[in-house]
């Protein structure tokens, strides 16, 4: 993690990494994601399935997607945030398809939904610590006016509850992006990291000729559980390094993967 990235994430609660993926990595990830989207649900491998715009366990559908969980542009950040105790909790492929009616995702964050203790951002020994965060690799371009990710910049530091009536009661089915809220518009191959302490949302997707496909990779500490879990049929497909990444571990246990500066999937 560079000093600039650390400073920006601490200040704002998010980080946008432009051009994180190489052209070849992006093409491979786009093709894999599209194969999942185009496969009729009854033909999907065991454990996979579709829930509205969510293509469940999409990260495990193809190695081109699985690799992104360790991508070199984020791996040092994942290790720093978790003090070398990372656990991938889930990895959903999310697709806003063109012309499909969709609603905005309301303003939310872990602190508001589950309590202040559910997500923390702290600094220790000149490093950032964050025990609940999401990484979004972008597979398509997003332009201002398209819709997509919103962030109430700096809200991860909020000391008070958001008054419910503020920001249209959190309903982001709005025409204009409200003041203080940023509409983050990454391009294909970029990655965005947010702390789940950050109040965020998504505008409805407007384009009728373009889609927005993102992976939603959720990370906690290795000592923390994960909602829902990843089914055994899906785990069977994963490389040993990823099985280690999704596994729970004791507080002082050191996973082999964190000893590696960059992780290659061995199979
Ligand atoms: O769709 C997005 O860009 C944000 C998704 C999100 O915030 C979530 O799944 O909790």
PDB file of N, CA, C and O in Angstrom, residues 90-138:
ATOM      1  N   UNK A  90     -16.878 -13.885   0.825  1.00  0.00           N
ATOM      2  CA  UNK A  90     -17.739 -14.197  -0.329  1.00  0.00           C
ATOM      3  C   UNK A  90     -17.223 -13.446  -1.550  1.00  0.00           C
ATOM      4  O   UNK A  90     -16.458 -12.481  -1.420  1.00  0.00           O
ATOM      5  N   UNK A  91     -17.636 -13.911  -2.699  1.00  0.00           N
ATOM      6  CA  UNK A  91     -17.221 -13.282  -3.955  1.00  0.00           C
ATOM      7  C   UNK A  91     -18.313 -13.433  -4.993  1.00  0.00           C
ATOM      8  O   UNK A  91     -18.370 -14.409  -5.732  1.00  0.00           O
ATOM      9  N   UNK A  92     -19.207 -12.465  -5.008  1.00  0.00           N
ATOM     10  CA  UNK A  92     -20.370 -12.510  -5.897  1.00  0.00           C
ATOM     11  C   UNK A  92     -20.060 -11.750  -7.182  1.00  0.00           C
ATOM     12  O   UNK A  92     -19.418 -10.702  -7.133  1.00  0.00           O
ATOM     13  N   UNK A  93     -20.530 -12.283  -8.300  1.00  0.00           N
ATOM     14  CA  UNK A  93     -20.506 -11.508  -9.546  1.00  0.00           C
ATOM     15  C   UNK A  93     -21.830 -10.765  -9.615  1.00  0.00           C
ATOM     16  O   UNK A  93     -22.896 -11.381  -9.450  1.00  0.00           O
ATOM     17  N   UNK A  94     -21.764  -9.470  -9.824  1.00  0.00           N
ATOM     18  CA  UNK A  94     -22.988  -8.666  -9.877  1.00  0.00           C
ATOM     19  C   UNK A  94     -23.082  -8.033 -11.264  1.00  0.00           C
ATOM     20  O   UNK A  94     -22.096  -7.477 -11.748  1.00  0.00           O
ATOM     21  N   UNK A  95     -24.254  -8.130 -11.882  1.00  0.00           N
ATOM     22  CA  UNK A  95     -24.383  -7.582 -13.241  1.00  0.00           C
ATOM     23  C   UNK A  95     -25.648  -6.749 -13.356  1.00  0.00           C
ATOM     24  O   UNK A  95     -26.751  -7.223 -13.085  1.00  0.00           O
ATOM     25  N   UNK A  96     -25.467  -5.501 -13.728  1.00  0.00           N
ATOM     26  CA  UNK A  96     -26.600  -4.655 -14.136  1.00  0.00           C
ATOM     27  C   UNK A  96     -26.679  -4.787 -15.649  1.00  0.00           C
ATOM     28  O   UNK A  96     -25.801  -4.304 -16.358  1.00  0.00           O
ATOM     29  N   UNK A  97     -27.711  -5.465 -16.125  1.00  0.00           N
ATOM     30  CA  UNK A  97     -27.818  -5.709 -17.566  1.00  0.00           C
ATOM     31  C   UNK A  97     -28.573  -4.566 -18.229  1.00  0.00           C
ATOM     32  O   UNK A  97     -29.445  -3.940 -17.604  1.00  0.00           O
ATOM     33  N   UNK A  98     -28.237  -4.261 -19.495  1.00  0.00           N
ATOM     34  CA  UNK A  98     -28.858  -3.098 -20.137  1.00  0.00           C
ATOM     35  C   UNK A  98     -30.358  -3.278 -20.306  1.00  0.00           C
ATOM     36  O   UNK A  98     -30.826  -4.363 -20.645  1.00  0.00           O
ATOM     37  N   UNK A  99     -31.078  -2.202 -20.000  1.00  0.00           N
ATOM     38  CA  UNK A  99     -32.509  -2.216 -20.233  1.00  0.00           C
ATOM     39  C   UNK A  99     -33.313  -3.021 -19.223  1.00  0.00           C
ATOM     40  O   UNK A  99     -34.531  -3.106 -19.331  1.00  0.00           O
ATOM     41  N   UNK A 100     -32.664  -3.640 -18.238  1.00  0.00           N
ATOM     42  CA  UNK A 100     -33.406  -4.393 -17.220  1.00  0.00           C
ATOM     43  C   UNK A 100     -33.779  -3.413 -16.108  1.00  0.00           C
ATOM     44  O   UNK A 100     -32.897  -2.750 -15.542  1.00  0.00           O
ATOM     45  N   UNK A 101     -35.086  -3.328 -15.813  1.00  0.00           N
ATOM     46  CA  UNK A 101     -35.540  -2.377 -14.792  1.00  0.00           C
ATOM     47  C   UNK A 101     -34.821  -2.676 -13.483  1.00  0.00           C
ATOM     48  O   UNK A 101     -34.691  -3.840 -13.096  1.00  0.00           O
ATOM     49  N   UNK A 102     -34.310  -1.658 -12.848  1.00  0.00           N
ATOM     50  CA  UNK A 102     -33.611  -1.887 -11.573  1.00  0.00           C
ATOM     51  C   UNK A 102     -33.785  -0.690 -10.666  1.00  0.00           C
ATOM     52  O   UNK A 102     -33.967   0.432 -11.120  1.00  0.00           O
ATOM     53  N   UNK A 103     -33.738  -0.977  -9.397  1.00  0.00           N
ATOM     54  CA  UNK A 103     -33.902   0.044  -8.355  1.00  0.00           C
ATOM     55  C   UNK A 103     -32.532   0.434  -7.823  1.00  0.00           C
ATOM     56  O   UNK A 103     -31.594  -0.377  -7.866  1.00  0.00           O
ATOM     57  N   UNK A 104     -32.449   1.630  -7.275  1.00  0.00           N
ATOM     58  CA  UNK A 104     -31.220   2.030  -6.581  1.00  0.00           C
ATOM     59  C   UNK A 104     -31.058   1.189  -5.319  1.00  0.00           C
ATOM     60  O   UNK A 104     -32.043   0.704  -4.756  1.00  0.00           O
ATOM     61  N   UNK A 105     -29.810   1.008  -4.911  1.00  0.00           N
ATOM     62  CA  UNK A 105     -29.513   0.358  -3.631  1.00  0.00           C
ATOM     63  C   UNK A 105     -29.416   1.467  -2.584  1.00  0.00           C
ATOM     64  O   UNK A 105     -28.672   2.431  -2.777  1.00  0.00           O
ATOM     65  N   UNK A 106     -30.180   1.343  -1.493  1.00  0.00           N
ATOM     66  CA  UNK A 106     -30.246   2.433  -0.513  1.00  0.00           C
ATOM     67  C   UNK A 106     -28.915   2.621   0.216  1.00  0.00           C
ATOM     68  O   UNK A 106     -28.070   1.718   0.254  1.00  0.00           O
ATOM     69  N   UNK A 107     -28.754   3.794   0.805  1.00  0.00           N
ATOM     70  CA  UNK A 107     -27.551   4.080   1.604  1.00  0.00           C
ATOM     71  C   UNK A 107     -27.466   3.102   2.770  1.00  0.00           C
ATOM     72  O   UNK A 107     -28.455   2.888   3.480  1.00  0.00           O
ATOM     73  N   UNK A 108     -26.299   2.524   2.954  1.00  0.00           N
ATOM     74  CA  UNK A 108     -26.124   1.562   4.042  1.00  0.00           C
ATOM     75  C   UNK A 108     -24.653   1.467   4.411  1.00  0.00           C
ATOM     76  O   UNK A 108     -23.780   1.865   3.640  1.00  0.00           O
ATOM     77  N   UNK A 109     -24.387   0.913   5.562  1.00  0.00           N
ATOM     78  CA  UNK A 109     -23.016   0.530   5.931  1.00  0.00           C
ATOM     79  C   UNK A 109     -23.132  -0.445   7.094  1.00  0.00           C
ATOM     80  O   UNK A 109     -24.186  -0.546   7.734  1.00  0.00           O
ATOM     81  N   UNK A 110     -22.056  -1.165   7.362  1.00  0.00           N
ATOM     82  CA  UNK A 110     -22.092  -2.186   8.414  1.00  0.00           C
ATOM     83  C   UNK A 110     -22.415  -1.560   9.766  1.00  0.00           C
ATOM     84  O   UNK A 110     -23.157  -2.114  10.570  1.00  0.00           O
ATOM     85  N   UNK A 111     -21.849  -0.367  10.008  1.00  0.00           N
ATOM     86  CA  UNK A 111     -22.060   0.297  11.304  1.00  0.00           C
ATOM     87  C   UNK A 111     -23.537   0.567  11.530  1.00  0.00           C
ATOM     88  O   UNK A 111     -24.079   0.323  12.605  1.00  0.00           O
ATOM     89  N   UNK A 112     -24.216   1.064  10.477  1.00  0.00           N
ATOM     90  CA  UNK A 112     -25.641   1.383  10.616  1.00  0.00           C
ATOM     91  C   UNK A 112     -26.487   0.104  10.669  1.00  0.00           C
ATOM     92  O   UNK A 112     -27.488   0.044  11.364  1.00  0.00           O
ATOM     93  N   UNK A 113     -26.086  -0.916   9.916  1.00  0.00           N
ATOM     94  CA  UNK A 113     -26.920  -2.125   9.819  1.00  0.00           C
ATOM     95  C   UNK A 113     -26.697  -3.087  10.980  1.00  0.00           C
ATOM     96  O   UNK A 113     -27.625  -3.767  11.411  1.00  0.00           O
ATOM     97  N   UNK A 114     -25.441  -3.187  11.461  1.00  0.00           N
ATOM     98  CA  UNK A 114     -25.122  -4.252  12.420  1.00  0.00           C
ATOM     99  C   UNK A 114     -24.527  -3.741  13.727  1.00  0.00           C
ATOM    100  O   UNK A 114     -24.249  -4.536  14.618  1.00  0.00           O
ATOM    101  N   UNK A 115     -24.239  -2.419  13.829  1.00  0.00           N
ATOM    102  CA  UNK A 115     -23.659  -1.888  15.065  1.00  0.00           C
ATOM    103  C   UNK A 115     -22.221  -1.446  14.861  1.00  0.00           C
ATOM    104  O   UNK A 115     -21.535  -1.930  13.953  1.00  0.00           O
ATOM    105  N   UNK A 116     -21.770  -0.507  15.704  1.00  0.00           N
ATOM    106  CA  UNK A 116     -20.457   0.118  15.502  1.00  0.00           C
ATOM    107  C   UNK A 116     -19.315  -0.877  15.579  1.00  0.00           C
ATOM    108  O   UNK A 116     -18.240  -0.676  15.013  1.00  0.00           O
ATOM    109  N   UNK A 117     -19.538  -1.993  16.306  1.00  0.00           N
ATOM    110  CA  UNK A 117     -18.438  -2.940  16.494  1.00  0.00           C
ATOM    111  C   UNK A 117     -18.232  -3.858  15.286  1.00  0.00           C
ATOM    112  O   UNK A 117     -17.280  -4.631  15.245  1.00  0.00           O
ATOM    113  N   UNK A 118     -19.111  -3.728  14.280  1.00  0.00           N
ATOM    114  CA  UNK A 118     -19.060  -4.676  13.160  1.00  0.00           C
ATOM    115  C   UNK A 118     -18.032  -4.296  12.101  1.00  0.00           C
ATOM    116  O   UNK A 118     -17.768  -5.093  11.185  1.00  0.00           O
ATOM    117  N   UNK A 119     -17.456  -3.118  12.183  1.00  0.00           N
ATOM    118  CA  UNK A 119     -16.495  -2.703  11.166  1.00  0.00           C
ATOM    119  C   UNK A 119     -15.643  -1.570  11.727  1.00  0.00           C
ATOM    120  O   UNK A 119     -16.178  -0.595  12.256  1.00  0.00           O
ATOM    121  N   UNK A 120     -14.341  -1.710  11.597  1.00  0.00           N
ATOM    122  CA  UNK A 120     -13.448  -0.701  12.167  1.00  0.00           C
ATOM    123  C   UNK A 120     -12.385  -0.284  11.153  1.00  0.00           C
ATOM    124  O   UNK A 120     -11.930  -1.114  10.371  1.00  0.00           O
ATOM    125  N   UNK A 121     -11.985   0.967  11.227  1.00  0.00           N
ATOM    126  CA  UNK A 121     -10.802   1.440  10.498  1.00  0.00           C
ATOM    127  C   UNK A 121      -9.934   2.151  11.527  1.00  0.00           C
ATOM    128  O   UNK A 121     -10.393   3.083  12.192  1.00  0.00           O
ATOM    129  N   UNK A 122      -8.721   1.683  11.691  1.00  0.00           N
ATOM    130  CA  UNK A 122      -7.809   2.273  12.689  1.00  0.00           C
ATOM    131  C   UNK A 122      -6.421   2.364  12.083  1.00  0.00           C
ATOM    132  O   UNK A 122      -6.146   1.737  11.060  1.00  0.00           O
ATOM    133  N   UNK A 123      -5.560   3.132  12.749  1.00  0.00           N
ATOM    134  CA  UNK A 123      -4.153   3.174  12.338  1.00  0.00           C
ATOM    135  C   UNK A 123      -3.310   2.612  13.472  1.00  0.00           C
ATOM    136  O   UNK A 123      -3.530   2.931  14.646  1.00  0.00           O
ATOM    137  N   UNK A 124      -2.394   1.718  13.132  1.00  0.00           N
ATOM    138  CA  UNK A 124      -1.467   1.147  14.107  1.00  0.00           C
ATOM    139  C   UNK A 124      -0.086   1.091  13.479  1.00  0.00           C
ATOM    140  O   UNK A 124       0.066   0.545  12.379  1.00  0.00           O
ATOM    141  N   UNK A 125       0.908   1.627  14.179  1.00  0.00           N
ATOM    142  CA  UNK A 125       2.300   1.558  13.707  1.00  0.00           C
ATOM    143  C   UNK A 125       2.440   2.045  12.269  1.00  0.00           C
ATOM    144  O   UNK A 125       3.135   1.423  11.455  1.00  0.00           O
ATOM    145  N   UNK A 126       1.739   3.110  11.940  1.00  0.00           N
ATOM    146  CA  UNK A 126       1.873   3.688  10.607  1.00  0.00           C
ATOM    147  C   UNK A 126       1.170   2.900   9.512  1.00  0.00           C
ATOM    148  O   UNK A 126       1.382   3.158   8.323  1.00  0.00           O
ATOM    149  N   UNK A 127       0.346   1.911   9.902  1.00  0.00           N
ATOM    150  CA  UNK A 127      -0.387   1.113   8.904  1.00  0.00           C
ATOM    151  C   UNK A 127      -1.877   1.230   9.179  1.00  0.00           C
ATOM    152  O   UNK A 127      -2.297   1.507  10.309  1.00  0.00           O
ATOM    153  N   UNK A 128      -2.653   0.962   8.152  1.00  0.00           N
ATOM    154  CA  UNK A 128      -4.107   0.969   8.334  1.00  0.00           C
ATOM    155  C   UNK A 128      -4.590  -0.418   8.730  1.00  0.00           C
ATOM    156  O   UNK A 128      -4.077  -1.428   8.236  1.00  0.00           O
ATOM    157  N   UNK A 129      -5.574  -0.437   9.595  1.00  0.00           N
ATOM    158  CA  UNK A 129      -6.242  -1.687   9.968  1.00  0.00           C
ATOM    159  C   UNK A 129      -7.718  -1.525   9.613  1.00  0.00           C
ATOM    160  O   UNK A 129      -8.330  -0.500   9.931  1.00  0.00           O
ATOM    161  N   UNK A 130      -8.270  -2.514   8.936  1.00  0.00           N
ATOM    162  CA  UNK A 130      -9.682  -2.466   8.560  1.00  0.00           C
ATOM    163  C   UNK A 130     -10.183  -3.906   8.542  1.00  0.00           C
ATOM    164  O   UNK A 130      -9.636  -4.738   7.807  1.00  0.00           O
ATOM    165  N   UNK A 131     -11.170  -4.214   9.359  1.00  0.00           N
ATOM    166  CA  UNK A 131     -11.550  -5.620   9.527  1.00  0.00           C
ATOM    167  C   UNK A 131     -12.800  -6.018   8.738  1.00  0.00           C
ATOM    168  O   UNK A 131     -13.299  -7.136   8.901  1.00  0.00           O
ATOM    169  N   UNK A 132     -13.287  -5.131   7.892  1.00  0.00           N
ATOM    170  CA  UNK A 132     -14.504  -5.447   7.133  1.00  0.00           C
ATOM    171  C   UNK A 132     -14.506  -4.545   5.903  1.00  0.00           C
ATOM    172  O   UNK A 132     -14.776  -3.362   6.005  1.00  0.00           O
ATOM    173  N   UNK A 133     -14.155  -5.113   4.762  1.00  0.00           N
ATOM    174  CA  UNK A 133     -14.073  -4.278   3.555  1.00  0.00           C
ATOM    175  C   UNK A 133     -14.442  -5.092   2.319  1.00  0.00           C
ATOM    176  O   UNK A 133     -14.482  -6.323   2.348  1.00  0.00           O
ATOM    177  N   UNK A 134     -14.752  -4.347   1.275  1.00  0.00           N
ATOM    178  CA  UNK A 134     -15.129  -4.983   0.001  1.00  0.00           C
ATOM    179  C   UNK A 134     -14.228  -4.455  -1.092  1.00  0.00           C
ATOM    180  O   UNK A 134     -13.847  -3.277  -1.099  1.00  0.00           O
ATOM    181  N   UNK A 135     -13.882  -5.343  -2.019  1.00  0.00           N
ATOM    182  CA  UNK A 135     -13.114  -4.970  -3.209  1.00  0.00           C
ATOM    183  C   UNK A 135     -14.017  -5.221  -4.416  1.00  0.00           C
ATOM    184  O   UNK A 135     -14.622  -6.290  -4.531  1.00  0.00           O
ATOM    185  N   UNK A 136     -14.108  -4.220  -5.275  1.00  0.00           N
ATOM    186  CA  UNK A 136     -14.933  -4.334  -6.488  1.00  0.00           C
ATOM    187  C   UNK A 136     -14.036  -4.237  -7.728  1.00  0.00           C
ATOM    188  O   UNK A 136     -13.695  -3.123  -8.153  1.00  0.00           O
ATOM    189  N   UNK A 137     -13.645  -5.344  -8.340  1.00  0.00           N
ATOM    190  CA  UNK A 137     -13.016  -5.261  -9.657  1.00  0.00           C
ATOM    191  C   UNK A 137     -14.095  -4.936 -10.706  1.00  0.00           C
ATOM    192  O   UNK A 137     -15.146  -5.574 -10.731  1.00  0.00           O
ATOM    193  N   UNK A 138     -13.833  -3.938 -11.524  1.00  0.00           N
ATOM    194  CA  UNK A 138     -14.806  -3.508 -12.547  1.00  0.00           C
ATOM    195  C   UNK A 138     -14.476  -4.154 -13.887  1.00  0.00           C
ATOM    196  O   UNK A 138     -13.338  -4.065 -14.354  1.00  0.00           O
TER     197      UNK A 138
END
